[in-house]
PDB file of C-alpha atoms and ligand atoms in Angstrom:
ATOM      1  CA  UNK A  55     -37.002  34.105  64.448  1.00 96.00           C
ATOM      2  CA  UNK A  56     -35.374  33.638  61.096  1.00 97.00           C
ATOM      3  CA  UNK A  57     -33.040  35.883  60.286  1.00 98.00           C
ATOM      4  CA  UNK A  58     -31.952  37.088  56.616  1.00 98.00           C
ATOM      5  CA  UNK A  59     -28.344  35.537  55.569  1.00 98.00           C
ATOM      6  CA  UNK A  60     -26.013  37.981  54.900  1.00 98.00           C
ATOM      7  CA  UNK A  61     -24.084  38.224  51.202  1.00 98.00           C
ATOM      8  CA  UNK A  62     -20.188  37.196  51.281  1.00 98.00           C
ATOM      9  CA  UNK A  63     -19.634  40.945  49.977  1.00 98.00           C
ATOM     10  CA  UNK A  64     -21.114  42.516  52.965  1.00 98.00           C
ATOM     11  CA  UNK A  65     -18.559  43.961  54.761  1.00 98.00           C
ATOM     12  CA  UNK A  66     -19.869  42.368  58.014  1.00 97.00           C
ATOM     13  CA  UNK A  67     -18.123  39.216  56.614  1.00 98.00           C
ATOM     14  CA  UNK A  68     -14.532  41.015  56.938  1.00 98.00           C
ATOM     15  CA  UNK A  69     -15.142  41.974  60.111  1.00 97.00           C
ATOM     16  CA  UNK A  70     -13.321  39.736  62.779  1.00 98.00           C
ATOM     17  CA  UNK A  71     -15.710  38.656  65.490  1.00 98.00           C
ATOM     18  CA  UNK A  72     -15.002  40.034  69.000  1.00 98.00           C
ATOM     19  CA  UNK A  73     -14.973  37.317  72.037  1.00 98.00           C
ATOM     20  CA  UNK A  74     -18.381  37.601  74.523  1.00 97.00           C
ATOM     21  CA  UNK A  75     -17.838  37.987  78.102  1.00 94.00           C
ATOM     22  CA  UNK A  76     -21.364  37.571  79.615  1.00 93.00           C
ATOM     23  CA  UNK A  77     -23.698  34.156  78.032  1.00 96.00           C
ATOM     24  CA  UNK A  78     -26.842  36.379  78.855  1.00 96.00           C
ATOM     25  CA  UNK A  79     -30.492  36.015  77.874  1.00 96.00           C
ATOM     26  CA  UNK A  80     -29.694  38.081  74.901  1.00 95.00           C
ATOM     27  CA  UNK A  81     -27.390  35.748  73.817  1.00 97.00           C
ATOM     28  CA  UNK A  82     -29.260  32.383  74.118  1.00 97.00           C
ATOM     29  CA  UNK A  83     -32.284  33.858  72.495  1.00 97.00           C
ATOM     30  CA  UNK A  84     -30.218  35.178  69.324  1.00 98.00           C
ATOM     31  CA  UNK A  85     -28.104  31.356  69.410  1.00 97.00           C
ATOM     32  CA  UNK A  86     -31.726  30.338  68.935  1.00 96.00           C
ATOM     33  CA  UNK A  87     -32.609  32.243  66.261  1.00 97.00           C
ATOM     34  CA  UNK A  88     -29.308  31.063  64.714  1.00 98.00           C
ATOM     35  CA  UNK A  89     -30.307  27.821  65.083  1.00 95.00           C
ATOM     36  CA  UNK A  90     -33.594  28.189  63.271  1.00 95.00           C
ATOM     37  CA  UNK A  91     -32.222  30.645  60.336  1.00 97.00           C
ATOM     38  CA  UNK A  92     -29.803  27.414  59.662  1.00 96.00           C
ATOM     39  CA  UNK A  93     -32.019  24.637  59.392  1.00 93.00           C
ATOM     40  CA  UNK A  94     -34.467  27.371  57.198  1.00 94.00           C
ATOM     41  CA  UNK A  95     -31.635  27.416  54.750  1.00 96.00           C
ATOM     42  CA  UNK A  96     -30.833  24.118  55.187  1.00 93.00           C
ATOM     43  CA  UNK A  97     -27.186  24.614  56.366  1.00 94.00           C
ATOM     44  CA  UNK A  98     -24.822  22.740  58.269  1.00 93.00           C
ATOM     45  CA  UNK A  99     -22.726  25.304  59.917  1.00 96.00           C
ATOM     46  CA  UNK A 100     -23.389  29.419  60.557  1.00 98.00           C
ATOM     47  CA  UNK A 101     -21.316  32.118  61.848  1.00 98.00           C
ATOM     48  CA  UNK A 102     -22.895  35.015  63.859  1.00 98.00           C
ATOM     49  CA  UNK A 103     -21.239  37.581  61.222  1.00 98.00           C
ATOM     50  CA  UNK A 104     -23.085  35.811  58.571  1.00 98.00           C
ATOM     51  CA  UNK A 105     -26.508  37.460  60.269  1.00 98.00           C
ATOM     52  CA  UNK A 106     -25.012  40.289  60.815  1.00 97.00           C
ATOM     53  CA  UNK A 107     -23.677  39.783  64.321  1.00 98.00           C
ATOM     54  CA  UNK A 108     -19.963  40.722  65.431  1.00 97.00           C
ATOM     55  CA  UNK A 109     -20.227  37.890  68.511  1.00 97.00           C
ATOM     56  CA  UNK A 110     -17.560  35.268  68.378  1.00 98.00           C
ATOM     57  CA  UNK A 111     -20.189  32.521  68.241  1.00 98.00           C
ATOM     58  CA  UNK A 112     -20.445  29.303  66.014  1.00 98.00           C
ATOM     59  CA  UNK A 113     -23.482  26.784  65.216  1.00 97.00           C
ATOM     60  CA  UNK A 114     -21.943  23.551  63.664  1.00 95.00           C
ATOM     61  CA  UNK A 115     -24.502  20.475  62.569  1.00 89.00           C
ATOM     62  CA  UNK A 116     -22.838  17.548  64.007  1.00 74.00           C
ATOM     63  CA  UNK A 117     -22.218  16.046  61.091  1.00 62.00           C
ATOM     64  CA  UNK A 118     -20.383  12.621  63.209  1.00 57.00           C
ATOM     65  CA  UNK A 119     -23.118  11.704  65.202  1.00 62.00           C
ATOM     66  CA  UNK A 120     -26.423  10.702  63.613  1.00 63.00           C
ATOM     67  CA  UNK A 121     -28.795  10.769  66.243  1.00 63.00           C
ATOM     68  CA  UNK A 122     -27.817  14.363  67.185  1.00 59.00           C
ATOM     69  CA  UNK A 123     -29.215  16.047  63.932  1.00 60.00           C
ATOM     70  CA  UNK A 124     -31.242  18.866  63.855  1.00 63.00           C
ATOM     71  CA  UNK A 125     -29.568  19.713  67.317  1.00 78.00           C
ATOM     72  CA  UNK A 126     -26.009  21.712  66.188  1.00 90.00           C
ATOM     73  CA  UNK A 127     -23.238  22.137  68.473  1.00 94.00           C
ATOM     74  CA  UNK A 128     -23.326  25.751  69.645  1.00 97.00           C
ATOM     75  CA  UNK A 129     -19.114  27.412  69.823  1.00 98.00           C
ATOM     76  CA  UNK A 130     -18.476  30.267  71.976  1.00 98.00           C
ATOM     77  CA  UNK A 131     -15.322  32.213  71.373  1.00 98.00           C
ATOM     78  CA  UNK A 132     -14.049  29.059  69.703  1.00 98.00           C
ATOM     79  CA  UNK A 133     -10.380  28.871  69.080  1.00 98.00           C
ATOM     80  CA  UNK A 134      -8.681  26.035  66.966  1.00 98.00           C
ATOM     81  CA  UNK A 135      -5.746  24.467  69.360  1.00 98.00           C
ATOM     82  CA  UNK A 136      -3.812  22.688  66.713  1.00 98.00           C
ATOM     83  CA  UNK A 137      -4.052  21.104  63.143  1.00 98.00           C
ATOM     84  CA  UNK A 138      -2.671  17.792  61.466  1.00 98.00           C
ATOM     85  CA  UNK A 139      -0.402  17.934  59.138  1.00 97.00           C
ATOM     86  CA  UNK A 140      -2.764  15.955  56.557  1.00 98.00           C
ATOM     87  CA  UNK A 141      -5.144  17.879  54.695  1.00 97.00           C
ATOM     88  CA  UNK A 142      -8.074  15.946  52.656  1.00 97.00           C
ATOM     89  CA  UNK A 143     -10.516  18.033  49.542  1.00 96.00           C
ATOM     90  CA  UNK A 144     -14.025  18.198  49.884  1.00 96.00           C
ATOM     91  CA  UNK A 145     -16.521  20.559  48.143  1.00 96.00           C
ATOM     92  CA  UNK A 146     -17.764  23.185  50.145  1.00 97.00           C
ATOM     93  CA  UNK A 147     -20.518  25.456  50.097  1.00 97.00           C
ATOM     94  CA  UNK A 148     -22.021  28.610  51.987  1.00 98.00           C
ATOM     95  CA  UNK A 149     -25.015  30.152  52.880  1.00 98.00           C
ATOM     96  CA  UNK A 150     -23.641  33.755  52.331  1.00 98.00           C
ATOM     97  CA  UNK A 151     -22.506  32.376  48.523  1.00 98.00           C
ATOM     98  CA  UNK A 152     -25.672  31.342  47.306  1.00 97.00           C
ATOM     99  CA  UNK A 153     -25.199  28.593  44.848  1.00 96.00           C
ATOM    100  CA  UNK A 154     -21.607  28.239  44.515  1.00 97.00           C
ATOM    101  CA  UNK A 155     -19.207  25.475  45.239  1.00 96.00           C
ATOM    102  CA  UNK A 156     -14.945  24.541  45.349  1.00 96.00           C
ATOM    103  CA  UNK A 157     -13.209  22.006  46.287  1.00 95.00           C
ATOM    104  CA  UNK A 158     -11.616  23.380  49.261  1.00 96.00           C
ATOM    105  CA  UNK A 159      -8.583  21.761  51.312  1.00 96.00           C
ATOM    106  CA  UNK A 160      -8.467  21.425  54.295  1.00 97.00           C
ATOM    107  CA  UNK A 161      -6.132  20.125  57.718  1.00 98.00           C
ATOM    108  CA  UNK A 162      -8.390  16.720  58.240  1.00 97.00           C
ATOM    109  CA  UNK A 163      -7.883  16.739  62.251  1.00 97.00           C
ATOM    110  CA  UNK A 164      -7.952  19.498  64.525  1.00 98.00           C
ATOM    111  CA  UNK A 165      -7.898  20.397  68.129  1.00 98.00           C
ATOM    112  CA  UNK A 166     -10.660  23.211  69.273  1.00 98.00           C
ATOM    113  CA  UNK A 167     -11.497  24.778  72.399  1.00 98.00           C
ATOM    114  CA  UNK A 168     -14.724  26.751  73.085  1.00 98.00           C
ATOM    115  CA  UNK A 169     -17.652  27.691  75.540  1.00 98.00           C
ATOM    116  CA  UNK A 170     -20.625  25.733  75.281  1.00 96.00           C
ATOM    117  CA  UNK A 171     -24.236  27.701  75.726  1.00 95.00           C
ATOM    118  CA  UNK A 172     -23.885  27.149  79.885  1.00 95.00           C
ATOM    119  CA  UNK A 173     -20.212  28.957  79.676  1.00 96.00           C
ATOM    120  CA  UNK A 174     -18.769  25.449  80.021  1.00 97.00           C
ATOM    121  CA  UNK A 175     -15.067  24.923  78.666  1.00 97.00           C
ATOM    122  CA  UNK A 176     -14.784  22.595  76.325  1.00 97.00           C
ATOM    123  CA  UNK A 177     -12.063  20.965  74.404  1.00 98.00           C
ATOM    124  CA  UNK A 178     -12.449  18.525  71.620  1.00 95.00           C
ATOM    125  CA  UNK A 179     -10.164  16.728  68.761  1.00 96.00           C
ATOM    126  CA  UNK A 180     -12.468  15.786  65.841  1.00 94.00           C
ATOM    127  CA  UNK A 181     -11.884  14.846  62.541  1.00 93.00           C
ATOM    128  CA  UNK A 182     -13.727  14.292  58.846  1.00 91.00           C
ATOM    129  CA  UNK A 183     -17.009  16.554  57.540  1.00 92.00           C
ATOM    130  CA  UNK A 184     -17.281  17.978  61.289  1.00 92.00           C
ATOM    131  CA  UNK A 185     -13.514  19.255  61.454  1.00 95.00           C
ATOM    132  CA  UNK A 186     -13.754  20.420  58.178  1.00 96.00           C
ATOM    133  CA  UNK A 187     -17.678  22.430  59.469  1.00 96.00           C
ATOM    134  CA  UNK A 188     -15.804  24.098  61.984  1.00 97.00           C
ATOM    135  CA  UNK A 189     -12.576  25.541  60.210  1.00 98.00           C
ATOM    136  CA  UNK A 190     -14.951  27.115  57.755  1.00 98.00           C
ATOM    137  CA  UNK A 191     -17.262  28.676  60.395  1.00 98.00           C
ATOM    138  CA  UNK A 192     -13.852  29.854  62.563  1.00 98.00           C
ATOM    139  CA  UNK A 193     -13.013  31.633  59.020  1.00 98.00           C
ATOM    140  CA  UNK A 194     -15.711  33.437  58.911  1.00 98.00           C
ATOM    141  CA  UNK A 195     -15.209  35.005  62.637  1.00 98.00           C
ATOM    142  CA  UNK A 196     -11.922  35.906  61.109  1.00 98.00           C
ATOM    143  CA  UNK A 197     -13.390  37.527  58.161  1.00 98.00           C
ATOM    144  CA  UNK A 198     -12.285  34.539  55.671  1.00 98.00           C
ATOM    145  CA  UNK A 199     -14.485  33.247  53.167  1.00 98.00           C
ATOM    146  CA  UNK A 200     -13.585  29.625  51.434  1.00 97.00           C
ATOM    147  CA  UNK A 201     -12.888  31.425  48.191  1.00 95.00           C
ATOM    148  CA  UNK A 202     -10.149  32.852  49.828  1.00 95.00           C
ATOM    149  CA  UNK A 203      -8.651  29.861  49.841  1.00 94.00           C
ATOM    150  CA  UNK A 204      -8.806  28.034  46.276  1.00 93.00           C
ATOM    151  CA  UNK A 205      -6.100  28.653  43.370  1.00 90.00           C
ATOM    152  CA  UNK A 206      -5.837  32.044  42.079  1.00 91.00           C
ATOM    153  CA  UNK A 207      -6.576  30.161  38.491  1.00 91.00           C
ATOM    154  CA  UNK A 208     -10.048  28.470  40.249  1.00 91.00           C
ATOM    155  CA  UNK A 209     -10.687  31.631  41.436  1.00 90.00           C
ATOM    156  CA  UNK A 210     -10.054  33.369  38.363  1.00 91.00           C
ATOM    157  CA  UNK A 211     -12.461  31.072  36.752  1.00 93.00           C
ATOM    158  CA  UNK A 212     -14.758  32.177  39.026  1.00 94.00           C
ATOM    159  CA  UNK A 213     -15.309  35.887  38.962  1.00 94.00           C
ATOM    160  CA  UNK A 214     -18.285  35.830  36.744  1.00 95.00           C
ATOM    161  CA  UNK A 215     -20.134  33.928  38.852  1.00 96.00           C
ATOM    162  CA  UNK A 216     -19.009  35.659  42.109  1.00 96.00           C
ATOM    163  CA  UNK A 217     -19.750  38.975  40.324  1.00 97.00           C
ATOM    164  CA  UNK A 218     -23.418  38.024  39.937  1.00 97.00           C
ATOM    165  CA  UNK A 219     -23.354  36.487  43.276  1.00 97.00           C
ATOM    166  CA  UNK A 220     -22.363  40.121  44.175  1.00 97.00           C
ATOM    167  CA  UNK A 221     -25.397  42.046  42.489  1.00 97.00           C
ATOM    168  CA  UNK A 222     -27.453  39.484  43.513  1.00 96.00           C
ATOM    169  CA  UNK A 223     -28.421  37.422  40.025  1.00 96.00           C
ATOM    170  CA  UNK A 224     -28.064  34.711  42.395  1.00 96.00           C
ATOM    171  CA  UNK A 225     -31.455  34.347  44.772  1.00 96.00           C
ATOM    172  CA  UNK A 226     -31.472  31.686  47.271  1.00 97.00           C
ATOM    173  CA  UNK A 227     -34.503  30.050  48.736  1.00 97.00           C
ATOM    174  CA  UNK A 228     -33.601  32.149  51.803  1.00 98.00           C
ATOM    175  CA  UNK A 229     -33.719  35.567  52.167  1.00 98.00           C
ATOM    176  CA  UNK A 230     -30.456  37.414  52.108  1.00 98.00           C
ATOM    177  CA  UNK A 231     -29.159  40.821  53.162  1.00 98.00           C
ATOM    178  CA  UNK A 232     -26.891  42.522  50.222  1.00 98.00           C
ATOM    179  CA  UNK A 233     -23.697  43.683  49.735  1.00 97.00           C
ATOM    180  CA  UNK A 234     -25.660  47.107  50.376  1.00 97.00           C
ATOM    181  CA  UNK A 235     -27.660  46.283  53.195  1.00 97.00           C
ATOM    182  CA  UNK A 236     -31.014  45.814  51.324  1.00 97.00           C
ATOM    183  CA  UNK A 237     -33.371  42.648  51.821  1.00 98.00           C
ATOM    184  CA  UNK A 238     -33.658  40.164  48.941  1.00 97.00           C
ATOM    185  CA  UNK A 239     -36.391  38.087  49.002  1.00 97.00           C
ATOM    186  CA  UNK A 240     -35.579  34.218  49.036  1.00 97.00           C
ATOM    187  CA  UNK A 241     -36.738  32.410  46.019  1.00 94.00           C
ATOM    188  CA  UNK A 242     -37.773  28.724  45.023  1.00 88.00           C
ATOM    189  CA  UNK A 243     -36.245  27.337  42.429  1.00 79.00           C
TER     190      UNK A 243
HETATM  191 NI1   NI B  36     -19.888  29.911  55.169  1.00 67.97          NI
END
């Protein structure tokens, strides 16, 4: 089931994410409508927050590995171990900032540790577009959007367009849930 994205000014997006206990059947069937609301909106990485859901979970496209596309990595209470000291810039976007992009930087390496769907511990190092995929999406479980994190001047420059992005002058092809709670309908360009 797809679900509706919500906006960045939703309070839901402040909200830190709380860690699950039990992987139940609840769970796997909401991971899979994670899954699907992604690829709808043609995203590379979603947070459960950003559909409205206070579980600490994480999808990430895995962005390194070619033949794995269209099948993300699913993070359970994912926590980031450690980060290198070298940071790199890439433009970012997000599905809960419809149409809007930074140059965002970023540590290029990190360390993460997280359950996989069958409660599995895992621990990885990665680096490059898939590093960079998961910090955002561990932001968001901590209520921090990647405009949070460019210059006060960039950001300054921005407020007109994160104003409309606000009172939704800014439609997506997906459909989004508002700073209010009320259902836009998704749009084609
Ligand atoms: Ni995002």
């Amino acid at each position: 089931m797809i679900l509706p994205i919500y906006n960045c000014f939703n309070p839901i997006l402040r909200q830190k994410a709380t860690d699950i206990k039990d992987i139940d059947k609840s769970t796997v069937d909401f991971i899979n409508n994670m899954i699907e609301t992604m690829y709808n909106a043609d995203g590379i990485g979603l947070a459960a927050n950003q559909v409205g859901d206070s579980r600490s979970i994480i999808i990430v496209d895995n962005t390194n590995d070619e033949e794995s596309k269209a099948k993300p990595i699913v993070m359970i209470n994912p926590k980031i171990l450690s980060f290198s000291q070298e940071e790199s810039d890439y433009k970012e976007g997000c599905l809960s900032i419809p149409k809007y992009y930074e140059i965002v930087s970023r540590p290029s390496e990190i360390e993460i540790e997280y359950l996989d769907i069958n409660g599995k511990l895992n621990k990885i190092s990665t680096g490059d577009l898939f590093a960079r995929v998961i910090q955002h999406e561990v932001d968001h479980l901590n209520g921090i959007l990647f405009f949070d994190k460019i210059t006060p001047l960039k950001k300054a420059l921005s407020k007109s367009k994160l104003r409309k992005i606000e009172f939704n002058k800014v439609i997506p092809h997906y459909d989004m849930l508002s700073a209010d709670n009320r259902l836009i309908k998704g749009e084609e360009d």
